[in-house]
Coordinates of C-alpha atoms and ligand atoms in Angstrom, one line a residue:
M1 CA 31.3 4.1 29.4
P2 CA 28.8 3.6 26.6
K3 CA 26.2 6.3 25.9
Q4 CA 22.8 5.6 27.3
V5 CA 19.6 5.6 25.2
I6 CA 16.1 5.3 26.6
V7 CA 13.5 4.1 24.0
I8 CA 9.9 5.0 24.9
G9 CA 7.7 2.2 23.5
A10 CA 8.2 -1.3 22.2
G11 CA 6.3 -1.0 19.0
L12 CA 8.1 -2.3 15.8
A13 CA 9.9 1.0 15.3
G14 CA 11.1 1.2 18.9
L15 CA 12.4 -2.4 18.7
A16 CA 14.1 -1.9 15.4
A17 CA 15.9 1.3 16.7
A18 CA 16.8 -0.4 20.0
I19 CA 18.4 -3.3 18.2
R20 CA 20.5 -1.1 15.9
L21 CA 21.7 1.1 18.7
A22 CA 22.6 -1.7 21.0
R23 CA 24.4 -3.5 18.1
Q24 CA 26.5 -0.3 17.7
G25 CA 27.6 -0.4 21.4
L26 CA 25.1 1.9 23.1
S27 CA 23.4 0.9 26.3
V28 CA 19.7 0.7 25.5
Q29 CA 16.7 0.4 27.8
V30 CA 13.1 0.2 26.4
F31 CA 10.1 1.1 28.5
E32 CA 6.7 0.0 27.3
Q33 CA 3.5 1.0 29.0
A34 CA 1.5 -2.1 27.8
E35 CA 2.0 -5.5 29.4
S36 CA 3.5 -6.9 26.3
P37 CA 5.6 -5.6 23.4
G38 CA 4.4 -5.0 19.8
G39 CA 2.2 -1.9 20.1
K40 CA -0.3 -2.0 17.3
L41 CA 0.7 -5.5 16.4
S42 CA -0.5 -7.9 19.1
E43 CA -2.0 -11.4 19.4
L44 CA -4.9 -13.1 21.1
R45 CA -5.4 -16.8 21.7
H46 CA -8.7 -18.2 22.8
E47 CA -9.8 -21.9 23.0
G48 CA -7.9 -23.1 20.0
Y49 CA -8.2 -19.9 17.9
R50 CA -5.2 -17.5 17.4
F51 CA -5.8 -13.9 16.2
D52 CA -3.3 -11.4 15.0
I53 CA -4.5 -8.0 16.0
G54 CA -3.4 -5.1 13.8
P55 CA -1.4 -5.8 10.6
T56 CA -2.3 -8.8 8.6
L57 CA -0.1 -8.2 5.5
L58 CA 3.6 -7.8 5.2
T59 CA 5.2 -5.9 2.4
L60 CA 8.9 -4.9 1.7
P61 CA 10.2 -7.9 3.7
F62 CA 13.8 -7.0 2.7
V63 CA 13.6 -4.3 5.4
I64 CA 13.5 -7.1 8.0
D65 CA 16.2 -9.1 6.2
E66 CA 18.5 -6.1 6.3
L67 CA 17.9 -5.7 10.1
Y68 CA 19.1 -9.3 10.7
Q69 CA 22.0 -8.8 8.4
F70 CA 22.9 -5.7 10.3
C71 CA 23.2 -7.9 13.4
G72 CA 25.2 -10.5 11.6
E73 CA 22.3 -13.0 11.4
K74 CA 20.0 -14.4 8.8
R75 CA 16.3 -13.7 8.9
E76 CA 15.5 -17.1 7.4
D77 CA 16.9 -18.7 10.6
H78 CA 14.2 -17.0 12.6
L79 CA 11.2 -16.0 10.5
S80 CA 9.6 -17.4 7.3
F81 CA 7.6 -15.3 5.0
I82 CA 4.9 -16.9 2.9
P83 CA 4.2 -15.1 -0.4
L84 CA 0.5 -14.7 -1.2
E85 CA -0.6 -15.9 -4.7
I86 CA -3.9 -14.0 -4.5
L87 CA -3.4 -10.8 -2.5
C88 CA -7.0 -10.2 -1.9
R89 CA -10.5 -11.3 -3.0
Y90 CA -12.7 -8.4 -3.7
F91 CA -16.5 -8.5 -3.4
Y92 CA -18.5 -5.7 -4.9
S93 CA -22.0 -4.5 -4.1
D94 CA -23.4 -5.6 -7.5
G95 CA -22.2 -9.2 -7.0
I96 CA -19.0 -9.0 -9.1
Q97 CA -16.0 -10.8 -7.5
L98 CA -12.4 -10.2 -8.5
D99 CA -9.2 -11.9 -7.4
A100 CA -6.1 -9.7 -7.2
F101 CA -3.5 -12.2 -8.3
A102 CA 0.1 -11.3 -7.5
A103 CA 1.2 -12.5 -10.9
Q104 CA 0.5 -9.7 -13.4
D105 CA -0.6 -12.0 -16.2
R106 CA -3.2 -13.8 -14.0
F107 CA -4.4 -10.5 -12.7
E108 CA -4.8 -9.2 -16.2
Q109 CA -6.9 -12.2 -17.1
E110 CA -9.1 -11.6 -14.1
I111 CA -9.7 -8.0 -15.0
R112 CA -10.3 -8.9 -18.7
K113 CA -13.4 -10.9 -17.5
I114 CA -15.0 -7.6 -16.5
H115 CA -13.3 -4.9 -18.6
P116 CA -10.8 -5.9 -21.5
A117 CA -9.6 -2.3 -22.0
D118 CA -8.7 -2.0 -18.3
A119 CA -6.8 -5.3 -18.5
Q120 CA -4.7 -3.8 -21.3
A121 CA -4.1 -0.7 -19.2
L122 CA -2.8 -2.8 -16.2
P123 CA 0.9 -3.1 -17.3
R124 CA 1.0 0.7 -18.0
F125 CA -0.4 1.4 -14.5
F126 CA 2.2 -0.9 -12.9
E127 CA 4.9 0.8 -14.9
Y128 CA 3.7 4.2 -13.6
S129 CA 3.6 2.9 -10.1
R130 CA 7.1 1.3 -10.4
R131 CA 8.5 4.6 -11.7
I132 CA 7.2 6.4 -8.6
Y133 CA 8.8 3.8 -6.4
E134 CA 12.1 4.1 -8.1
L135 CA 12.1 7.9 -7.7
T136 CA 10.7 8.1 -4.2
A137 CA 12.1 5.1 -2.3
D138 CA 15.5 6.6 -1.5
P139 CA 14.6 10.2 -0.5
F140 CA 11.1 9.5 0.9
L141 CA 11.4 6.0 2.5
F142 CA 15.1 5.3 3.2
S143 CA 16.4 8.7 4.2
P144 CA 15.9 11.4 6.8
I145 CA 13.9 13.6 4.5
H146 CA 14.2 16.6 6.8
E147 CA 18.0 16.6 6.8
P148 CA 19.2 19.0 4.1
S149 CA 22.2 16.7 3.3
V150 CA 19.7 14.1 1.8
W151 CA 18.8 16.4 -1.0
W152 CA 22.4 16.6 -2.2
R153 CA 22.6 13.0 -3.1
R154 CA 22.5 12.5 -6.9
Q155 CA 19.5 10.0 -7.0
N156 CA 17.5 12.3 -4.8
L157 CA 18.2 15.4 -6.9
T158 CA 17.0 13.2 -9.8
A159 CA 13.7 12.6 -7.9
L160 CA 13.2 16.4 -7.6
L161 CA 14.0 16.9 -11.3
H162 CA 11.4 14.3 -12.2
L163 CA 8.8 15.7 -9.9
P164 CA 5.9 15.5 -12.4
Q165 CA 6.5 11.7 -12.6
L166 CA 5.7 11.5 -8.9
D167 CA 2.3 12.8 -9.8
P168 CA 2.0 15.1 -6.7
L169 CA -0.6 17.4 -8.2
S170 CA -3.3 14.8 -8.8
T171 CA -5.1 12.8 -6.2
V172 CA -4.8 9.0 -5.9
H173 CA -8.2 8.7 -7.5
Q174 CA -7.4 11.1 -10.4
G175 CA -4.2 9.1 -11.0
V176 CA -6.1 5.8 -11.1
V177 CA -8.9 7.0 -13.5
R178 CA -6.2 8.2 -16.0
F179 CA -5.6 4.4 -16.6
F180 CA -8.8 2.7 -15.8
Q181 CA -12.5 3.1 -16.7
D182 CA -14.3 0.3 -14.9
P183 CA -15.6 1.3 -11.5
H184 CA -14.6 -2.0 -9.9
V185 CA -11.0 -1.7 -11.0
I186 CA -11.0 2.0 -10.0
Q187 CA -12.3 1.2 -6.5
L188 CA -9.7 -1.6 -6.1
F189 CA -6.8 0.7 -6.8
D190 CA -8.3 3.7 -4.9
R191 CA -8.2 1.4 -1.8
Y192 CA -4.4 1.6 -1.7
A193 CA -4.6 5.1 -0.2
T194 CA -6.0 3.4 3.0
Y195 CA -2.7 1.5 3.4
N196 CA -1.4 4.5 5.2
G197 CA -4.8 5.6 6.5
S198 CA -5.5 8.3 3.9
D199 CA -8.4 9.3 1.6
P200 CA -8.0 8.4 -2.1
F201 CA -10.0 11.5 -3.1
Q202 CA -7.6 13.9 -1.3
A203 CA -4.2 12.1 -1.0
P204 CA -1.6 12.8 -3.7
A205 CA -1.2 10.3 -6.5
T206 CA 2.4 9.7 -5.4
L207 CA 0.7 7.1 -3.1
N208 CA 0.0 5.2 -6.3
V209 CA 3.4 3.8 -5.5
I210 CA 1.7 1.3 -3.2
P211 CA 0.3 -1.1 -5.8
Y212 CA 3.9 -1.6 -7.1
V213 CA 5.1 -2.3 -3.6
E214 CA 2.4 -5.0 -3.2
Y215 CA 2.2 -6.6 -6.6
G216 CA 5.7 -5.9 -7.9
L217 CA 7.6 -6.7 -4.7
G218 CA 5.1 -9.0 -3.1
G219 CA 2.6 -9.4 -0.2
F220 CA 3.5 -11.9 2.5
F221 CA 2.2 -13.6 5.7
V222 CA 4.5 -14.4 8.5
Q223 CA 4.5 -18.2 9.1
G224 CA 2.9 -18.9 12.5
G225 CA 1.3 -15.4 12.6
M226 CA 2.3 -11.8 12.3
Y227 CA 3.1 -11.6 16.0
R228 CA 6.1 -13.9 15.4
L229 CA 7.7 -10.8 14.0
V230 CA 7.4 -9.1 17.4
E231 CA 8.6 -12.1 19.3
Q232 CA 11.6 -12.6 17.1
L233 CA 12.6 -8.9 17.2
V234 CA 12.3 -9.0 21.0
Q235 CA 14.7 -12.0 21.0
L236 CA 17.1 -10.2 18.6
A237 CA 17.0 -7.2 20.8
R238 CA 17.8 -9.3 23.9
R239 CA 20.6 -11.1 22.1
N240 CA 22.2 -7.7 21.4
G241 CA 21.9 -6.6 25.0
V242 CA 18.7 -4.4 25.0
S243 CA 16.7 -4.4 28.2
I244 CA 13.0 -4.3 27.7
Q245 CA 10.6 -3.5 30.5
C246 CA 6.9 -3.8 29.9
G247 CA 4.2 -2.4 32.1
S248 CA 6.2 0.8 32.6
R249 CA 4.8 4.1 31.3
V250 CA 7.2 7.0 30.8
Q251 CA 5.5 9.9 32.5
K252 CA 7.8 12.7 31.5
I253 CA 10.7 13.6 29.3
I254 CA 13.1 15.8 31.3
H255 CA 15.3 18.3 29.6
H256 CA 17.5 21.2 30.7
R257 CA 18.5 24.1 28.5
K258 CA 17.0 22.4 25.5
K259 CA 19.0 19.2 26.0
I260 CA 17.8 15.8 27.1
K261 CA 18.5 14.9 30.7
A262 CA 16.3 12.1 31.9
V263 CA 12.9 10.4 31.7
K264 CA 10.5 9.8 34.6
V265 CA 9.3 6.2 34.8
D266 CA 7.2 4.7 37.6
G267 CA 7.9 7.8 39.7
K268 CA 11.7 7.6 39.3
E269 CA 14.0 9.8 37.2
I270 CA 16.4 7.8 35.0
A271 CA 19.3 9.8 33.5
T272 CA 20.1 9.3 29.8
D273 CA 22.1 10.8 26.9
Y274 CA 19.4 10.3 24.3
V275 CA 15.7 9.6 24.2
L276 CA 14.1 7.8 21.2
C277 CA 10.4 8.1 21.4
N278 CA 8.4 5.4 19.6
G279 CA 5.1 6.8 21.0
D280 CA 2.9 8.9 18.8
V281 CA 4.6 12.3 18.3
V282 CA 1.4 14.3 18.9
T283 CA 0.4 12.5 22.1
S284 CA 4.0 12.2 23.4
F285 CA 4.5 16.0 23.1
R286 CA 1.1 16.6 24.7
D287 CA 1.6 14.2 27.6
L288 CA 5.4 14.1 28.2
L289 CA 6.4 17.6 27.2
P290 CA 3.3 19.7 28.0
E291 CA 5.5 22.8 28.7
M292 CA 6.5 22.9 25.0
Q293 CA 3.6 25.0 23.9
K294 CA 4.6 26.0 20.5
P295 CA 5.3 22.5 19.1
N296 CA 2.2 21.2 20.8
R297 CA 0.0 23.8 19.1
K298 CA 1.6 22.9 15.7
L299 CA 1.3 19.2 16.2
A300 CA -2.4 19.4 17.4
K301 CA -3.2 20.8 13.9
L302 CA -1.9 17.7 12.0
E303 CA -4.6 15.4 10.6
P304 CA -4.6 11.9 12.1
S305 CA -4.9 8.9 9.8
L306 CA -7.9 6.6 9.7
S307 CA -8.8 4.7 12.8
G308 CA -10.4 1.3 12.8
L309 CA -13.1 -0.8 14.5
M310 CA -12.0 -4.5 14.9
F311 CA -14.0 -7.6 15.5
L312 CA -12.2 -10.9 16.4
W313 CA -14.6 -13.7 15.8
S314 CA -14.2 -17.4 16.3
V315 CA -16.3 -18.9 13.6
N316 CA -17.2 -22.6 13.9
Q317 CA -17.8 -23.1 10.2
E318 CA -15.6 -23.0 7.0
H319 CA -16.1 -20.7 4.1
P320 CA -14.4 -22.1 1.0
N321 CA -15.3 -19.0 -1.0
L322 CA -13.2 -16.8 1.3
L323 CA -9.5 -16.4 1.1
Q324 CA -6.9 -15.1 3.6
H325 CA -7.7 -11.5 2.7
N326 CA -11.2 -10.4 1.6
I327 CA -12.7 -7.0 1.0
F328 CA -16.4 -6.4 0.8
F329 CA -16.6 -3.0 -0.8
S330 CA -19.2 -0.2 -0.1
R331 CA -21.5 1.0 -2.8
D332 CA -20.2 4.5 -2.8
Y333 CA -16.5 4.9 -2.0
R334 CA -16.5 8.7 -2.3
Q335 CA -19.4 9.0 0.2
E336 CA -17.6 6.6 2.6
F337 CA -14.5 8.8 2.7
H338 CA -16.5 11.9 2.9
S339 CA -18.1 10.5 6.1
L340 CA -14.7 9.4 7.5
F341 CA -12.7 12.5 6.8
Q342 CA -15.0 15.5 6.3
E343 CA -17.8 14.6 8.6
Q344 CA -15.6 12.5 10.9
Q345 CA -18.4 10.1 11.4
P346 CA -18.6 6.3 10.9
P347 CA -19.9 5.6 7.3
D348 CA -23.4 4.5 6.7
D349 CA -22.3 1.9 4.2
P350 CA -18.8 0.8 5.3
T351 CA -16.3 -1.3 3.4
V352 CA -15.6 -4.5 5.3
Y353 CA -12.2 -6.2 5.5
V354 CA -12.1 -9.9 6.6
A355 CA -8.7 -11.6 7.2
I356 CA -8.6 -15.3 8.0
S357 CA -5.1 -16.4 8.8
A358 CA -6.2 -20.0 9.2
K359 CA -6.4 -20.2 5.4
S360 CA -2.6 -20.3 5.3
N361 CA -1.8 -21.3 8.9
P362 CA -4.4 -24.0 9.7
A363 CA -3.2 -24.2 13.3
D364 CA -4.8 -20.8 13.9
A365 CA -8.3 -22.4 14.2
P366 CA -9.7 -25.8 15.2
P367 CA -10.6 -28.2 12.3
H368 CA -13.5 -26.9 10.2
A369 CA -13.4 -23.5 11.9
E370 CA -12.0 -20.1 11.0
N371 CA -10.4 -17.2 12.9
W372 CA -11.9 -14.0 11.6
F373 CA -10.3 -10.6 12.0
V374 CA -12.7 -8.0 10.7
L375 CA -11.7 -4.4 10.2
V376 CA -13.9 -1.4 9.3
N377 CA -12.3 2.0 8.7
M378 CA -13.3 4.6 11.3
P379 CA -12.8 8.4 11.6
P380 CA -10.4 9.8 14.2
V381 CA -12.0 9.7 17.7
R382 CA -14.2 12.7 18.7
P383 CA -15.9 13.3 22.0
D384 CA -19.3 13.1 20.4
H385 CA -18.8 9.5 19.2
N386 CA -21.0 7.1 21.1
W387 CA -18.9 3.9 20.9
P388 CA -21.4 1.3 22.3
E389 CA -23.9 2.6 19.8
I390 CA -21.4 2.6 16.9
V391 CA -20.2 -0.9 17.7
N392 CA -23.8 -2.3 17.6
S393 CA -24.7 -0.5 14.4
I394 CA -21.5 -1.4 12.5
R395 CA -21.7 -5.0 13.7
E396 CA -25.1 -5.3 12.2
K397 CA -24.0 -3.6 9.0
V398 CA -21.0 -6.0 8.6
L399 CA -23.2 -9.0 9.1
H400 CA -25.8 -7.7 6.7
R401 CA -23.1 -6.9 4.1
L402 CA -21.8 -10.5 4.4
E403 CA -25.3 -11.9 4.1
Q404 CA -25.8 -10.0 0.8
H405 CA -22.8 -12.0 -0.5
G406 CA -24.2 -15.3 0.8
V407 CA -22.0 -15.5 3.9
F408 CA -24.1 -16.3 7.0
I409 CA -22.2 -16.4 10.2
R410 CA -24.5 -14.9 12.8
N411 CA -25.0 -18.3 14.5
S412 CA -21.5 -19.5 14.0
I413 CA -19.7 -16.9 16.1
T414 CA -18.7 -18.7 19.3
F415 CA -16.4 -15.9 20.6
E416 CA -16.1 -12.2 20.0
K417 CA -13.7 -9.5 21.0
V418 CA -14.2 -6.0 19.9
I419 CA -11.4 -3.4 19.7
T420 CA -12.5 0.2 19.2
P421 CA -10.6 3.4 18.2
L422 CA -10.9 4.3 21.9
D423 CA -8.8 1.2 22.8
L424 CA -6.1 2.3 20.4
Q425 CA -6.2 5.8 21.9
D426 CA -6.3 4.8 25.5
H427 CA -4.0 1.7 25.6
L428 CA -1.4 2.7 23.0
S429 CA -1.5 6.5 23.3
S430 CA -2.4 6.6 19.6
N431 CA -3.5 10.1 18.5
R432 CA -7.3 10.0 18.4
G433 CA -7.0 6.2 17.8
S434 CA -5.1 6.6 14.5
I435 CA -3.9 3.4 13.0
Y436 CA -1.1 4.8 10.9
G437 CA -0.1 8.1 12.7
L438 CA -0.9 10.9 10.3
A439 CA -3.1 11.0 7.2
S440 CA -1.3 11.8 3.9
N441 CA -4.2 13.8 2.6
S442 CA -2.1 16.7 1.6
R443 CA 0.6 17.1 -1.1
L444 CA 3.0 18.3 1.6
T445 CA 2.5 15.6 4.2
A446 CA 5.8 14.0 3.4
F447 CA 7.5 17.2 4.5
T448 CA 5.1 18.3 7.3
R449 CA 5.2 14.9 9.0
P450 CA 7.3 15.2 12.2
S451 CA 11.0 14.6 11.6
N452 CA 13.0 11.9 13.3
R453 CA 15.2 14.4 15.1
S454 CA 13.5 17.0 17.5
R455 CA 14.2 20.5 16.5
E456 CA 13.3 21.7 20.0
I457 CA 15.3 19.4 22.2
K458 CA 18.8 18.1 21.5
G459 CA 19.1 14.4 22.1
L460 CA 15.4 13.7 21.4
F461 CA 14.5 11.5 18.4
F462 CA 11.3 10.0 17.1
A463 CA 10.6 6.7 15.3
G464 CA 7.2 5.3 14.4
G465 CA 4.1 5.8 12.2
S466 CA 3.5 9.4 13.2
S467 CA 7.1 10.4 12.3
H468 CA 8.9 10.1 9.0
P469 CA 8.5 8.1 6.7
G470 CA 5.0 7.2 8.1
G471 CA 2.8 4.2 9.1
G472 CA 2.8 0.5 8.0
V473 CA 5.1 -2.3 9.2
P474 CA 8.0 -1.8 6.8
L475 CA 7.9 2.0 7.0
V476 CA 8.0 2.1 10.8
L477 CA 11.0 -0.4 10.8
L478 CA 12.7 2.1 8.4
S479 CA 11.8 4.9 10.7
G480 CA 13.6 3.0 13.5
K481 CA 16.7 2.7 11.2
I482 CA 16.6 6.4 10.2
A483 CA 16.3 7.6 13.8
S484 CA 19.0 5.3 15.1
D485 CA 21.4 6.5 12.3
L486 CA 20.7 10.1 13.3
I487 CA 21.6 9.2 17.0
M488 CA 24.8 7.5 15.9
R489 CA 25.8 10.6 14.0
E490 CA 25.8 12.4 17.4
V491 CA 27.7 9.8 19.3
P492 CA 31.3 10.8 19.7
Q493 CA 33.4 8.1 17.9
Ligands
FAD501 C1 -6.0 -2.6 12.6 C2 -4.6 -2.3 12.0 C3 -4.3 -2.9 10.8 C4 -3.1 -2.7 10.2 N1 -2.8 -3.3 9.0 C5 -1.5 -3.2 8.5 C6 -1.1 -4.1 7.5 O1 -1.8 -5.0 7.1 N2 0.2 -4.0 7.1 C7 1.0 -3.0 7.6 O2 2.2 -2.9 7.1 N3 0.7 -2.2 8.6 C8 -0.6 -2.3 9.1 N4 -1.0 -1.6 10.2 C9 0.0 -0.5 10.7 C10 1.1 -1.0 11.6 O3 0.6 -2.0 12.4 C11 1.7 0.1 12.3 O4 2.1 1.2 11.4 C12 2.9 -0.3 13.2 O5 2.7 -1.5 13.8 C13 3.1 0.9 14.2 O6 4.3 0.7 14.8 P1 5.0 1.9 15.6 O7 6.3 1.4 16.1 O8 4.9 3.1 14.9 O9 4.1 2.2 16.9 P2 3.1 1.5 17.9 O10 2.8 0.1 17.4 O11 2.0 2.4 18.1 O12 4.0 1.4 19.2 C14 4.2 2.4 20.0 C15 4.4 1.9 21.4 O13 4.7 2.9 22.3 C16 4.1 2.7 23.5 N5 4.1 4.0 24.3 C17 3.5 5.2 23.9 N6 3.7 6.1 24.9 C18 4.4 5.5 25.9 C19 4.8 6.0 27.1 N7 4.6 7.2 27.5 N8 5.5 5.1 27.9 C20 5.8 3.8 27.5 N9 5.3 3.3 26.3 C21 4.6 4.2 25.5 C22 2.7 2.2 23.1 O14 2.1 1.5 24.2 C23 3.1 1.3 22.0 O15 3.3 0.0 22.4 C24 -2.2 -1.8 10.8 C25 -2.5 -1.2 12.1 C26 -3.7 -1.5 12.7 C27 -4.0 -1.0 14.1

């Protein structure tokens, strides 16, 4: 009789873990509270427009390739990844415009136009970023960092011996200004701290690994839309025998003498050997294990990552000056993050991200039209936030910012859907609407982030943005791998 695993949540981490466990012969059932799988990655279609909701950029695609290989299949037979030549077009408040080319020589030329010395510093910065990746990838991304055995591997001991090269004592910003002088270039590289929902003025400079991940290893779009990734992983799961039930919220994790016994779903108890929880660790403990007071108190103190306010706009006009990824920067980045993290209020002058997938996937909008996904960073949800008021005010600020750059779309928006941090909190059980789980604003976050194996309950495991190794598509897929490997270690062979 195969061992039973119940996976709570069909986000990317839950799907990845379910696939791996089923492939290794376990009986796997996934329960997802939403009506469709994917969690923070979803899709909307409306009158000829298609929108990805959530992630718009794929990095570290080899993580997905490896998942298919694990199942004896080839990713290329199911999903195509399109490399981006220009990763993002940056618009600054003083009118400067900068294209972040994936090719380092082109990017250098671009920076040379505004600051020749910074162009010269670029290869050194990427070398610093690459070195952090080489030292951190195995212990911090690919391994269960909380298991002591990890630290006895030779390459991981090397990482510890080279700790200063991980730059943990500086902040992201301090690391960046060691290489660059021009404020535009500095703001561009500071932005990478937001890739896991953190503050560049607090997060450790070890996060300066992210530029190497994006420029050195590439940024991609999934042909046909990011949501194809969810659809294909669901099919891969089904081919391997996973049962996925959407519209079913797990109400309780049931344990006896500190050992997993069952979960309660739709009023029924279902017995299981293991539970893999893909829901946010903080809210899952709070809602599904309220009796566990000590861990709940500890988890409630962890700082959530940034949240986000999203506008999906059907725009019946084309903008040749915009690319697939565009950032309209705020005037004062430090003030923006002070509002977001210290004051926990929406910034007065927000940075605006505009993604238009129709630029590389024309089928995503009718001819001569564009599908806009607009994202503005938001603080974690607080009871005093008045969302209808915030939405109106931020909408106006976004339109005004675009107009300052000559982009007039007020009268071209034919459809609008707004997704607020409250939606992320209420529909996906995301902790205070966090996008990436927990912020990495402290030097110790890598170690204080919840581990993939529960210390309190035997047989309970976690995978997803709020557990190790953190948020973002490739990291949560790795989290699914790490958690499933830990379960397999416990399965009698
Ligand atoms: C606006 C936005 C932009 C982003 N941009 C990028 C990007 O460009 N690139 C990138 O790599 N990443 C990006 N991310 C981050 C990335 O999308 C997430 O890190 C990732 O999708 C999270 O996956 P997950 O498996 O951790 O969890 P989730 O997607 O949160 O899935 C967890 C699932 O568990 C379900 N669940 C929770 N509790 C229960 C319960 N009790 N019973 C049943 N089901 C339950 C939830 O409904 C949810 O479906 C972005 C995210 C957002 C929101």
